[in-house]
Structures are given as structure tokens and as C-alpha cells.
């Protein structure tokens, strides 16, 4: 298998879906002539034509509304929001119309929204958010957060096949920093199946997205202190793999729920509550959560570093759990 970056895997996966299915098309701001803000769709307009790689006006509402209309007519649009932060401009159409259309009429809405998310590059409060929890409690939407190049490709194919609106959060800080082996042929990765990123016996870390790698570095430090940490990458939040989480927690007896989104109302609260409800008698310590503070993402690099959970923060939390 070829080694590819996270962003190459997304681009290759999207190209393969467009090659195999004429119903799949791309739309968004600067996705055509410019090739996308991060160059995911570079060369796509030349290969597939302007009718399948559509440069849209600067209106997220129009992009989501157009995608919903196209889906109603049997197409499979893949819309780029350029930055996940901007999806809030299309909130009403996404959560009031697209998410509920199947419930109302039984009509599938196979829309994929590509949402470049996350910080780590000093993008400030309008280009660095992780708003996945805002949509995780909206019935009718699915939420995907791949952490590896292989999952980025496989989950994208599954998202495009899915008859529901799928929010596909791709972490910008992983784009060119993470590499991994990715099959050249088309494949799908099922929703709702967590991945064991690192095996361990003493503490479970439940996380997703870029925090998988932060947790891995912290776990490597703890291994030198004879503490064995298991890292469970959820991969998808809606649906999420409750069984895998509970099995790991029951075996390890201590758990840290880690995410880059703000703590209050973050999806980690749902994970922690489920553990407390269904695995309380297996716990040897209170469920610990580590997340960003309840504030906008700072612009200054030093403040952003203090804002996003770092390896030192995760290692400290793991040591506290180990000593409990």
C-alpha cells in the first residue's frame, strides 16, 4: 500500500467516488478553479468539468440548500464549507430542513458536508473551532471525525454512500502532518465502529481527531513509568461505539475522555455520562474529562497552545488517574 498524507487520502477518496458514480459532484467556495482552500480538489475541475466541480457564491446557506435540493433529485453532493466554523451560517437549513426531511417524507438526503476543523495553526476564533458537538444531538445528522489517512478515505466513501446528511470533520492540523498506508483501491469504513489506536490495560483514553496523536504521545511517556494506556479512537460520534468504550473501561477500570472542543456541552460529556450509567461498578476512579476551556480559540500561538490540550496536560491527567 502507498503511504499517503491525510489530505491526499481525502482527495484520492473523493476522486474515486466521483469516478465510479456520476451522481457525485462537488460544490463550495473556490473548490474549482482554485482547487480548494487547502487544495483537496486541485485538478478536479479539469478532470470532471465545471458542471461537477462547482464554484459557489460566498453563501454557506446557498451551498447547503443547493446540496439538499440536488439530493432530493437523486444526486450525491459533497459540499465544502472551507472552514467548519462557517457551517453556522447554514444552521437553519441544515438542522431544520436537511436533517428532518427523511422523518417528514421518507426522502433520503445523501449530502456530505466536508468541514475542515480544529486549531494548531494560529487561525484564531473564526477558523479553528471543533463544532461537532453542536450537531451531535440533532436527529437526522451523522457526525464523522477521522484521525488517520486510511480512515479519512474509508469513512468518506461510506459518508457519500449514506442516505443521510453526514458532517465530515477533517482536522486541518492533520492534513500534511500525518502519513499512513492507504489502500489504492476503493474501500469503505463502517460508521459506529471505534478503532483501538493503542492497546493498554490500566487506563482507557476515549478520543477522536487530532487528539488521538496527542494522547499517543502522552501514553508513550506513561509507558516509561509502567502505566499501560489504551487509546480508543471513536472515528464517528453519530453513531458512536458505546460497546467498545464500555468494554475497554470495564477492562481498564479508569478512563480519560479527551477532546479539542470546549468542555461544557462537548461530546465527551455524553461519553462520560454513558460510562457512569453503564459501567459505574467497574470504575476504580471517577471519569476524568480533559478538553478546551469554555472560550473562543485564541489567535496568539502561545495562548492557542495553552487553550488546546497538550501532551503535558494529557500526561498529567493520566498520572492523576494512575495514582488514584
Tab-separated table of C-alpha atoms in Angstrom:
chain	number	residue	atom	x	y	z
A	1	UNK	CA	0.000	0.000	0.000
A	2	UNK	CA	1.139	3.511	-0.747
A	3	UNK	CA	1.910	5.913	2.084
A	4	UNK	CA	-0.241	9.000	1.863
A	5	UNK	CA	-0.863	12.099	3.884
A	6	UNK	CA	-4.231	12.684	5.499
A	7	UNK	CA	-5.143	15.290	2.867
A	8	UNK	CA	-4.025	13.065	-0.020
A	9	UNK	CA	-6.251	10.287	1.280
A	10	UNK	CA	-9.258	12.622	1.360
A	11	UNK	CA	-8.542	13.881	-2.145
A	12	UNK	CA	-7.969	10.407	-3.576
A	13	UNK	CA	-11.083	9.045	-1.889
A	14	UNK	CA	-13.238	11.850	-3.247
A	15	UNK	CA	-11.815	11.437	-6.749
A	16	UNK	CA	-12.554	7.701	-6.731
A	17	UNK	CA	-16.143	8.289	-5.663
A	18	UNK	CA	-16.614	10.794	-8.484
A	19	UNK	CA	-15.085	8.402	-10.990
A	20	UNK	CA	-17.335	5.499	-10.008
A	21	UNK	CA	-20.608	7.386	-9.554
A	22	UNK	CA	-21.767	10.138	-11.900
A	23	UNK	CA	-24.225	11.352	-9.264
A	24	UNK	CA	-21.397	12.538	-7.018
A	25	UNK	CA	-20.401	16.158	-7.522
A	26	UNK	CA	-18.508	18.810	-5.560
A	27	UNK	CA	-19.582	22.335	-4.707
A	28	UNK	CA	-18.235	25.078	-2.495
A	29	UNK	CA	-16.240	28.276	-2.369
A	30	UNK	CA	-13.079	28.143	-4.522
A	31	UNK	CA	-13.273	24.369	-4.979
A	32	UNK	CA	-12.989	24.567	-8.778
A	33	UNK	CA	-10.547	26.920	-10.476
A	34	UNK	CA	-8.519	27.433	-7.293
A	35	UNK	CA	-8.645	23.766	-6.261
A	36	UNK	CA	-9.979	24.394	-2.763
A	37	UNK	CA	-8.591	26.453	0.094
A	38	UNK	CA	-6.388	23.502	1.108
A	39	UNK	CA	-6.044	22.052	-2.425
A	40	UNK	CA	-8.138	18.945	-1.770
A	41	UNK	CA	-9.912	19.383	-5.122
A	42	UNK	CA	-6.925	20.612	-7.120
A	43	UNK	CA	-7.276	19.400	-10.711
A	44	UNK	CA	-10.826	18.167	-10.174
A	45	UNK	CA	-12.489	20.733	-12.405
A	46	UNK	CA	-10.133	19.871	-15.260
A	47	UNK	CA	-10.878	16.164	-14.821
A	48	UNK	CA	-14.634	16.246	-14.183
A	49	UNK	CA	-15.768	19.552	-15.676
A	50	UNK	CA	-17.303	22.687	-14.211
A	51	UNK	CA	-20.741	21.042	-14.030
A	52	UNK	CA	-19.442	18.539	-11.417
A	53	UNK	CA	-16.977	20.801	-9.586
A	54	UNK	CA	-18.959	23.955	-8.972
A	55	UNK	CA	-17.572	27.229	-7.643
A	56	UNK	CA	-20.335	28.678	-5.488
A	57	UNK	CA	-21.033	32.199	-4.212
A	58	UNK	CA	-19.831	33.091	-0.742
A	59	UNK	CA	-23.016	31.806	0.895
A	60	UNK	CA	-22.984	28.677	3.030
A	61	UNK	CA	-26.779	28.721	3.166
A	62	UNK	CA	-26.910	28.568	-0.641
A	63	UNK	CA	-24.375	25.737	-0.684
A	64	UNK	CA	-26.299	23.610	1.820
A	65	UNK	CA	-29.685	24.475	0.306
A	66	UNK	CA	-28.421	23.647	-3.182
A	67	UNK	CA	-26.991	20.376	-1.908
A	68	UNK	CA	-30.296	19.440	-0.282
A	69	UNK	CA	-32.215	20.200	-3.463
A	70	UNK	CA	-29.771	18.172	-5.539
A	71	UNK	CA	-30.054	15.261	-3.102
A	72	UNK	CA	-33.838	15.386	-3.366
A	73	UNK	CA	-33.407	14.948	-7.120
A	74	UNK	CA	-31.210	11.862	-6.702
A	75	UNK	CA	-27.736	13.410	-6.782
A	76	UNK	CA	-24.996	12.907	-4.164
A	77	UNK	CA	-23.433	16.296	-3.459
A	78	UNK	CA	-20.218	16.750	-1.486
A	79	UNK	CA	-20.098	20.328	-0.235
A	80	UNK	CA	-17.041	22.014	1.241
A	81	UNK	CA	-17.559	24.657	3.912
A	82	UNK	CA	-13.892	25.771	3.539
A	83	UNK	CA	-13.755	26.087	7.354
A	84	UNK	CA	-16.049	24.184	9.687
A	85	UNK	CA	-16.721	27.425	11.576
A	86	UNK	CA	-18.717	28.745	8.619
A	87	UNK	CA	-21.308	25.970	8.734
A	88	UNK	CA	-23.148	28.009	11.377
A	89	UNK	CA	-24.254	30.319	8.545
A	90	UNK	CA	-26.285	27.394	7.186
A	91	UNK	CA	-27.523	26.187	10.577
A	92	UNK	CA	-31.229	26.648	9.963
A	93	UNK	CA	-31.304	24.924	6.603
A	94	UNK	CA	-29.092	22.082	7.809
A	95	UNK	CA	-30.843	21.247	11.083
A	96	UNK	CA	-34.397	22.332	10.215
A	97	UNK	CA	-34.667	21.083	6.642
A	98	UNK	CA	-31.950	18.603	5.631
A	99	UNK	CA	-31.796	16.739	8.959
A	100	UNK	CA	-35.559	16.297	9.202
A	101	UNK	CA	-36.549	15.705	5.585
A	102	UNK	CA	-36.401	11.918	5.815
A	103	UNK	CA	-38.501	11.935	9.008
A	104	UNK	CA	-41.097	14.148	7.344
A	105	UNK	CA	-41.416	12.485	3.962
A	106	UNK	CA	-39.195	9.391	3.882
A	107	UNK	CA	-36.939	11.030	1.298
A	108	UNK	CA	-33.213	10.274	1.576
A	109	UNK	CA	-30.871	13.287	1.736
A	110	UNK	CA	-27.416	11.929	0.801
A	111	UNK	CA	-25.440	15.124	1.418
A	112	UNK	CA	-21.852	15.182	2.683
A	113	UNK	CA	-20.503	18.390	4.200
A	114	UNK	CA	-16.716	18.476	4.304
A	115	UNK	CA	-15.769	20.557	7.337
A	116	UNK	CA	-12.073	21.446	7.815
A	117	UNK	CA	-11.888	21.855	11.586
A	118	UNK	CA	-9.576	22.337	14.525
A	119	UNK	CA	-6.712	24.535	15.641
A	120	UNK	CA	-2.977	24.278	15.955
A	121	UNK	CA	-2.038	26.788	13.254
A	122	UNK	CA	-2.969	30.153	14.820
A	123	UNK	CA	-6.151	30.569	12.805
A	124	UNK	CA	-7.959	32.471	15.533
A	125	UNK	CA	-11.553	32.180	16.739
A	126	UNK	CA	-13.229	32.077	13.300
A	127	UNK	CA	-11.093	29.378	11.639
A	128	UNK	CA	-10.175	26.937	14.415
A	129	UNK	CA	-13.323	25.584	16.048
A	130	UNK	CA	-14.414	21.985	16.554
A	131	UNK	CA	-18.209	22.320	16.460
A	132	UNK	CA	-19.014	18.618	16.222
A	133	UNK	CA	-20.992	18.576	19.484
A	134	UNK	CA	-23.311	21.284	18.150
A	135	UNK	CA	-24.656	18.797	15.610
A	136	UNK	CA	-24.295	15.515	17.508
A	137	UNK	CA	-27.669	15.933	19.210
A	138	UNK	CA	-29.580	16.820	16.023
A	139	UNK	CA	-31.618	13.766	14.938
A	140	UNK	CA	-31.070	13.001	11.261
A	141	UNK	CA	-27.416	14.056	11.059
A	142	UNK	CA	-24.357	11.819	11.216
A	143	UNK	CA	-21.014	13.082	12.519
A	144	UNK	CA	-17.668	11.687	11.344
A	145	UNK	CA	-14.195	12.605	12.681
A	146	UNK	CA	-11.406	10.558	11.035
A	147	UNK	CA	-7.941	10.602	12.607
A	148	UNK	CA	-5.871	8.512	10.162
A	149	UNK	CA	-5.349	8.719	6.399
A	150	UNK	CA	-6.875	5.252	5.957
A	151	UNK	CA	-9.984	6.208	7.919
A	152	UNK	CA	-10.192	9.546	6.122
A	153	UNK	CA	-10.568	7.716	2.808
A	154	UNK	CA	-12.761	4.858	4.013
A	155	UNK	CA	-15.127	6.995	6.058
A	156	UNK	CA	-15.525	9.476	3.205
A	157	UNK	CA	-16.655	6.683	0.878
A	158	UNK	CA	-19.130	5.475	3.499
A	159	UNK	CA	-20.391	9.032	4.020
A	160	UNK	CA	-21.048	9.508	0.304
A	161	UNK	CA	-22.936	6.201	0.165
A	162	UNK	CA	-25.045	7.041	3.229
A	163	UNK	CA	-28.627	8.212	2.568
A	164	UNK	CA	-28.449	10.758	5.415
A	165	UNK	CA	-26.715	14.142	5.718
A	166	UNK	CA	-23.190	13.476	7.010
A	167	UNK	CA	-20.937	16.069	8.618
A	168	UNK	CA	-17.381	15.012	7.803
A	169	UNK	CA	-14.950	16.813	10.130
A	170	UNK	CA	-11.409	16.711	8.725
A	171	UNK	CA	-8.819	18.154	11.084
A	172	UNK	CA	-6.648	20.760	9.360
A	173	UNK	CA	-3.678	20.161	11.646
A	174	UNK	CA	-3.518	16.581	10.349
A	175	UNK	CA	-3.620	17.461	6.641
A	176	UNK	CA	0.100	17.286	5.854
A	177	UNK	CA	1.462	16.258	9.253
A	178	UNK	CA	0.109	12.699	9.401
A	179	UNK	CA	1.036	9.933	6.953
A	180	UNK	CA	-0.031	6.334	6.770
A	181	UNK	CA	-0.564	3.394	4.462
A	182	UNK	CA	-3.775	3.660	2.472
A	183	UNK	CA	-5.102	1.058	0.004
A	184	UNK	CA	-5.195	2.307	-3.580
A	185	UNK	CA	-8.446	0.502	-4.292
A	186	UNK	CA	-11.797	1.763	-3.085
A	187	UNK	CA	-12.948	0.617	0.337
A	188	UNK	CA	-15.432	1.688	2.996
A	189	UNK	CA	-15.064	2.008	6.763
A	190	UNK	CA	-18.254	1.383	8.762
A	191	UNK	CA	-19.800	4.076	10.919
A	192	UNK	CA	-20.161	3.398	14.629
A	193	UNK	CA	-17.066	1.183	14.999
A	194	UNK	CA	-14.268	2.528	17.189
A	195	UNK	CA	-10.617	1.754	16.467
A	196	UNK	CA	-8.044	0.721	19.062
A	197	UNK	CA	-5.160	3.068	18.326
A	198	UNK	CA	-3.014	1.750	21.163
A	199	UNK	CA	-3.593	-1.278	23.359
A	200	UNK	CA	-3.337	-0.997	27.135
A	201	UNK	CA	-4.561	-2.396	30.438
A	202	UNK	CA	-4.538	0.339	33.095
A	203	UNK	CA	-6.307	3.426	31.711
A	204	UNK	CA	-8.609	3.992	28.728
A	205	UNK	CA	-8.434	7.232	26.769
A	206	UNK	CA	-11.532	7.832	24.645
A	207	UNK	CA	-10.898	10.444	21.970
A	208	UNK	CA	-11.100	11.313	18.264
A	209	UNK	CA	-9.499	13.517	15.608
A	210	UNK	CA	-6.141	15.154	16.246
A	211	UNK	CA	-6.285	14.360	19.966
A	212	UNK	CA	-5.565	10.721	19.087
A	213	UNK	CA	-1.945	11.686	18.451
A	214	UNK	CA	-1.693	13.925	21.494
A	215	UNK	CA	-2.942	11.020	23.590
A	216	UNK	CA	-0.496	8.639	21.917
A	217	UNK	CA	2.499	10.801	22.816
A	218	UNK	CA	1.288	11.063	26.397
A	219	UNK	CA	0.711	7.304	26.575
A	220	UNK	CA	4.278	6.702	25.389
A	221	UNK	CA	5.537	8.769	28.329
A	222	UNK	CA	3.367	6.860	30.781
A	223	UNK	CA	4.641	3.562	29.378
A	224	UNK	CA	8.106	4.532	30.647
A	225	UNK	CA	6.502	4.835	34.100
A	226	UNK	CA	4.944	1.342	33.847
A	227	UNK	CA	1.431	2.645	33.209
A	228	UNK	CA	-0.313	0.944	30.291
A	229	UNK	CA	-2.722	3.250	28.428
A	230	UNK	CA	-5.278	2.130	25.859
A	231	UNK	CA	-6.359	4.713	23.272
A	232	UNK	CA	-9.762	4.274	21.698
A	233	UNK	CA	-10.416	6.376	18.594
A	234	UNK	CA	-14.189	6.728	18.193
A	235	UNK	CA	-13.885	7.673	14.473
A	236	UNK	CA	-17.590	8.592	14.356
A	237	UNK	CA	-19.612	10.418	17.006
A	238	UNK	CA	-23.041	9.787	15.495
A	239	UNK	CA	-23.294	6.865	15.639
A	240	UNK	CA	-20.646	6.115	18.306
A	241	UNK	CA	-19.382	2.773	19.529
A	242	UNK	CA	-20.746	2.507	23.074
A	243	UNK	CA	-19.951	-1.196	23.292
A	244	UNK	CA	-16.256	-0.719	22.528
A	245	UNK	CA	-15.980	2.096	25.065
A	246	UNK	CA	-17.730	0.148	27.818
A	247	UNK	CA	-15.687	-2.988	27.137
A	248	UNK	CA	-12.427	-1.065	27.363
A	249	UNK	CA	-13.495	0.802	30.502
A	250	UNK	CA	-14.630	-2.387	32.213
A	251	UNK	CA	-11.248	-3.957	31.488
A	252	UNK	CA	-9.049	-0.978	32.393
A	253	UNK	CA	-11.259	0.454	35.198
A	254	UNK	CA	-10.043	4.039	34.738
A	255	UNK	CA	-10.911	6.399	31.889
A	256	UNK	CA	-9.978	9.773	30.464
A	257	UNK	CA	-12.313	11.356	27.906
A	258	UNK	CA	-10.287	13.758	25.757
A	259	UNK	CA	-11.319	16.183	23.024
A	260	UNK	CA	-10.278	19.503	21.477
A	261	UNK	CA	-13.757	21.047	21.580
A	262	UNK	CA	-14.773	23.129	24.585
A	263	UNK	CA	-15.621	21.160	27.719
A	264	UNK	CA	-19.132	22.348	28.576
A	265	UNK	CA	-21.586	20.675	26.222
A	266	UNK	CA	-18.791	18.830	24.432
A	267	UNK	CA	-19.480	15.316	23.191
A	268	UNK	CA	-17.187	13.981	25.892
A	269	UNK	CA	-19.971	14.701	28.371
A	270	UNK	CA	-22.186	12.151	26.575
A	271	UNK	CA	-19.397	9.581	26.667
A	272	UNK	CA	-18.722	10.216	30.356
A	273	UNK	CA	-22.422	10.006	31.248
A	274	UNK	CA	-22.791	6.703	29.390
A	275	UNK	CA	-19.797	5.263	31.243
A	276	UNK	CA	-21.180	6.433	34.596
A	277	UNK	CA	-24.587	4.954	33.783
A	278	UNK	CA	-23.488	1.576	32.445
A	279	UNK	CA	-20.010	0.874	33.847
A	280	UNK	CA	-20.029	2.565	37.255
A	281	UNK	CA	-19.342	-0.638	39.195
A	282	UNK	CA	-16.250	-1.308	37.089
A	283	UNK	CA	-14.633	2.075	37.766
A	284	UNK	CA	-11.686	2.455	40.144
A	285	UNK	CA	-11.637	6.241	39.746
A	286	UNK	CA	-14.057	8.993	38.725
A	287	UNK	CA	-14.416	9.535	34.977
A	288	UNK	CA	-11.978	12.287	34.040
A	289	UNK	CA	-12.583	14.757	31.200
A	290	UNK	CA	-9.936	16.913	29.515
A	291	UNK	CA	-10.959	19.461	26.900
A	292	UNK	CA	-10.539	23.075	25.843
A	293	UNK	CA	-11.750	25.846	28.174
A	294	UNK	CA	-15.100	27.491	27.532
A	295	UNK	CA	-13.721	30.371	25.477
A	296	UNK	CA	-13.136	31.286	21.837
A	297	UNK	CA	-9.964	29.878	20.290
A	298	UNK	CA	-7.137	32.414	20.817
A	299	UNK	CA	-5.127	33.755	17.901
A	300	UNK	CA	-1.716	34.148	19.584
A	301	UNK	CA	0.341	30.927	19.267
A	302	UNK	CA	1.227	30.885	22.961
A	303	UNK	CA	-2.411	31.323	24.003
A	304	UNK	CA	-3.642	28.751	21.497
A	305	UNK	CA	-1.142	26.253	22.899
A	306	UNK	CA	-2.469	26.936	26.382
A	307	UNK	CA	-6.031	26.550	25.087
A	308	UNK	CA	-5.748	23.226	23.209
A	309	UNK	CA	-4.935	20.180	25.395
A	310	UNK	CA	-1.234	19.403	25.016
A	311	UNK	CA	0.799	16.249	25.638
A	312	UNK	CA	1.868	17.544	29.058
A	313	UNK	CA	-1.774	18.117	30.024
A	314	UNK	CA	-2.813	14.615	28.993
A	315	UNK	CA	0.185	13.024	30.700
A	316	UNK	CA	-0.619	14.880	33.930
A	317	UNK	CA	-4.249	13.737	33.827
A	318	UNK	CA	-3.155	10.141	33.213
A	319	UNK	CA	-0.741	10.261	36.156
A	320	UNK	CA	-3.507	11.505	38.429
A	321	UNK	CA	-5.753	8.657	37.326
A	322	UNK	CA	-2.978	6.118	37.745
A	323	UNK	CA	-2.319	7.314	41.296
A	324	UNK	CA	-5.976	7.411	42.338
